[in-house]
Structures are given as structure tokens and as C-alpha cells.
Amino acid sequence: MRFGSGVPTVGVDSLAADDFLLDVREDDEWRAGHAEGALHLPMSDFVARYEELLERAPEGGRINVICRSGGRSAQVTAYLAQRGLDAVNVDGGMSAWEATGRPVVAVDGTPGTVI
């Protein structure tokens, strides 16, 4: 699937439990609920913290970018692709993640919710 003009997209159902996931939502959204094991780099801080992604992402591996519904993550995916990284936008974002029954955890480890 493709989002917008040429942004590669993947469905939640195509993601394996151990796939690298980059969450670009803001801090309040992250605290309320996120996918366990995801790397959190808010879009508002993304460019300043870009090196963190390069340090944590699997070398030569795919970066699955997620936000709440897919808009912000599509922008970050395009940014990463322009830099030659294998990045895809997660279609439907965390809303789709939660709707498909995938676990969502709050910062304290309790069950979370997507806001």
C-alpha cells in the first residue's frame, strides 16, 4: 500500500512482534498508551534527535513509523526515505493498532489507551 504520493505504507497486520517501531506522537499521547518496545521520538523533536534513531534502528533494517492515525508518521517516513533509509508508514497508526487488538501500554506498564 502507499500513502499520499509515494510514501510506502504497511498495515498493522503485516507487522511482526519484533519489528522495529518508531512512534512519533507527542509526549502526552505516548504516556497514555503506546506499543511496548517502540522507540519514542516525538515529531516536534525529531530532527534534533535524529541521531538517536540512527543509534537504535536496526542496521539495514526497516523502520516502521507510527503516529495516531498516519499523517505525522507519513511525513517522517518521507523524511527518512529521502535520506536513503528503509522506512514505511504504519497505515492507520496507533488507532488501527489498538483496533486490531494489539497491546497498548501506558508509561507505568499498565494497560493504556490511544489518544
mmCIF file of N, CA, C and O in Angstrom, residues 4-6 12 18 29 35 40-41 64 66 69 71 75 77 84 92-93 103 105-106 110:
data_model
loop_
_atom_site.group_PDB
_atom_site.id
_atom_site.type_symbol
_atom_site.label_atom_id
_atom_site.label_comp_id
_atom_site.label_asym_id
_atom_site.label_seq_id
_atom_site.Cartn_x
_atom_site.Cartn_y
_atom_site.Cartn_z
ATOM 1 N N GLY A 4 -0.436 8.762 0.253
ATOM 2 C CA GLY A 4 -0.138 10.004 -0.441
ATOM 3 C C GLY A 4 0.661 9.746 -1.697
ATOM 4 O O GLY A 4 0.436 8.799 -2.424
ATOM 5 N N SER A 5 1.633 10.593 -1.943
ATOM 6 C CA SER A 5 2.418 10.479 -3.171
ATOM 7 C C SER A 5 3.711 9.723 -2.930
ATOM 8 O O SER A 5 4.761 10.310 -2.720
ATOM 9 N N GLY A 6 3.625 8.429 -2.930
ATOM 10 C CA GLY A 6 4.824 7.613 -2.899
ATOM 11 C C GLY A 6 5.383 7.258 -1.549
ATOM 12 O O GLY A 6 6.490 6.742 -1.475
ATOM 13 N N VAL A 12 -0.962 -2.756 9.946
ATOM 14 C CA VAL A 12 -0.637 -3.270 11.279
ATOM 15 C C VAL A 12 -0.551 -4.790 11.265
ATOM 16 O O VAL A 12 0.331 -5.383 11.876
ATOM 17 N N ASP A 18 8.512 -8.486 16.705
ATOM 18 C CA ASP A 18 9.879 -7.994 16.906
ATOM 19 C C ASP A 18 10.307 -6.948 15.872
ATOM 20 O O ASP A 18 11.468 -6.542 15.845
ATOM 21 N N GLU A 29 0.525 11.729 24.317
ATOM 22 C CA GLU A 29 -0.020 10.563 23.618
ATOM 23 C C GLU A 29 0.752 9.302 24.005
ATOM 24 O O GLU A 29 0.164 8.239 24.238
ATOM 25 N N ALA A 35 2.861 1.151 21.905
ATOM 26 C CA ALA A 35 3.252 -0.242 21.679
ATOM 27 C C ALA A 35 4.523 -0.498 22.480
ATOM 28 O O ALA A 35 5.493 0.259 22.373
ATOM 29 N N HIS A 40 10.394 6.034 21.082
ATOM 30 C CA HIS A 40 9.596 7.255 21.065
ATOM 31 C C HIS A 40 10.472 8.459 20.751
ATOM 32 O O HIS A 40 11.350 8.822 21.528
ATOM 33 N N LEU A 41 10.227 9.063 19.598
ATOM 34 C CA LEU A 41 10.874 10.319 19.203
ATOM 35 C C LEU A 41 9.770 11.217 18.658
ATOM 36 O O LEU A 41 9.357 11.069 17.507
ATOM 37 N N ASN A 64 9.553 1.051 10.903
ATOM 38 C CA ASN A 64 8.102 1.177 10.808
ATOM 39 C C ASN A 64 7.705 2.390 11.635
ATOM 40 O O ASN A 64 7.886 2.397 12.857
ATOM 41 N N ILE A 66 5.055 5.138 13.178
ATOM 42 C CA ILE A 66 3.655 5.158 13.597
ATOM 43 C C ILE A 66 3.341 6.442 14.366
ATOM 44 O O ILE A 66 4.193 6.982 15.063
ATOM 45 N N SER A 69 -2.831 8.305 13.626
ATOM 46 C CA SER A 69 -3.651 7.847 12.508
ATOM 47 C C SER A 69 -2.904 7.697 11.184
ATOM 48 O O SER A 69 -3.442 7.132 10.250
ATOM 49 N N GLY A 71 -0.851 10.429 9.595
ATOM 50 C CA GLY A 71 -0.428 11.664 8.944
ATOM 51 C C GLY A 71 0.981 12.099 9.304
ATOM 52 O O GLY A 71 1.819 12.335 8.418
ATOM 53 N N GLN A 75 4.813 11.850 7.121
ATOM 54 C CA GLN A 75 5.797 12.916 6.916
ATOM 55 C C GLN A 75 7.190 12.460 7.347
ATOM 56 O O GLN A 75 8.181 12.707 6.648
ATOM 57 N N THR A 77 8.200 9.331 7.593
ATOM 58 C CA THR A 77 8.598 8.274 6.665
ATOM 59 C C THR A 77 9.214 8.884 5.403
ATOM 60 O O THR A 77 10.264 8.430 4.939
ATOM 61 N N GLY A 84 17.595 7.883 2.392
ATOM 62 C CA GLY A 84 18.040 6.561 1.979
ATOM 63 C C GLY A 84 17.746 5.438 2.951
ATOM 64 O O GLY A 84 18.249 4.328 2.774
ATOM 65 N N GLY A 92 -3.015 3.674 9.363
ATOM 66 C CA GLY A 92 -3.999 3.768 10.442
ATOM 67 C C GLY A 92 -3.406 4.044 11.800
ATOM 68 O O GLY A 92 -4.134 4.292 12.758
ATOM 69 N N GLY A 93 -2.099 3.982 11.920
ATOM 70 C CA GLY A 93 -1.397 4.330 13.150
ATOM 71 C C GLY A 93 -1.810 3.535 14.382
ATOM 72 O O GLY A 93 -2.268 2.392 14.291
ATOM 73 N N PRO A 103 -1.517 -5.045 21.879
ATOM 74 C CA PRO A 103 -1.419 -4.447 23.214
ATOM 75 C C PRO A 103 -0.939 -2.996 23.190
ATOM 76 O O PRO A 103 -0.064 -2.627 22.412
ATOM 77 N N VAL A 105 0.273 -0.094 26.058
ATOM 78 C CA VAL A 105 0.656 0.069 27.455
ATOM 79 C C VAL A 105 0.909 1.536 27.769
ATOM 80 O O VAL A 105 1.384 2.289 26.922
ATOM 81 N N ALA A 106 0.595 1.916 28.996
ATOM 82 C CA ALA A 106 0.890 3.259 29.483
ATOM 83 C C ALA A 106 2.341 3.279 29.964
ATOM 84 O O ALA A 106 2.994 2.228 30.068
ATOM 85 N N THR A 110 0.897 -0.318 32.855
ATOM 86 C CA THR A 110 -0.481 -0.770 32.914
ATOM 87 C C THR A 110 -1.110 -0.667 31.526
ATOM 88 O O THR A 110 -0.576 0.012 30.656
#
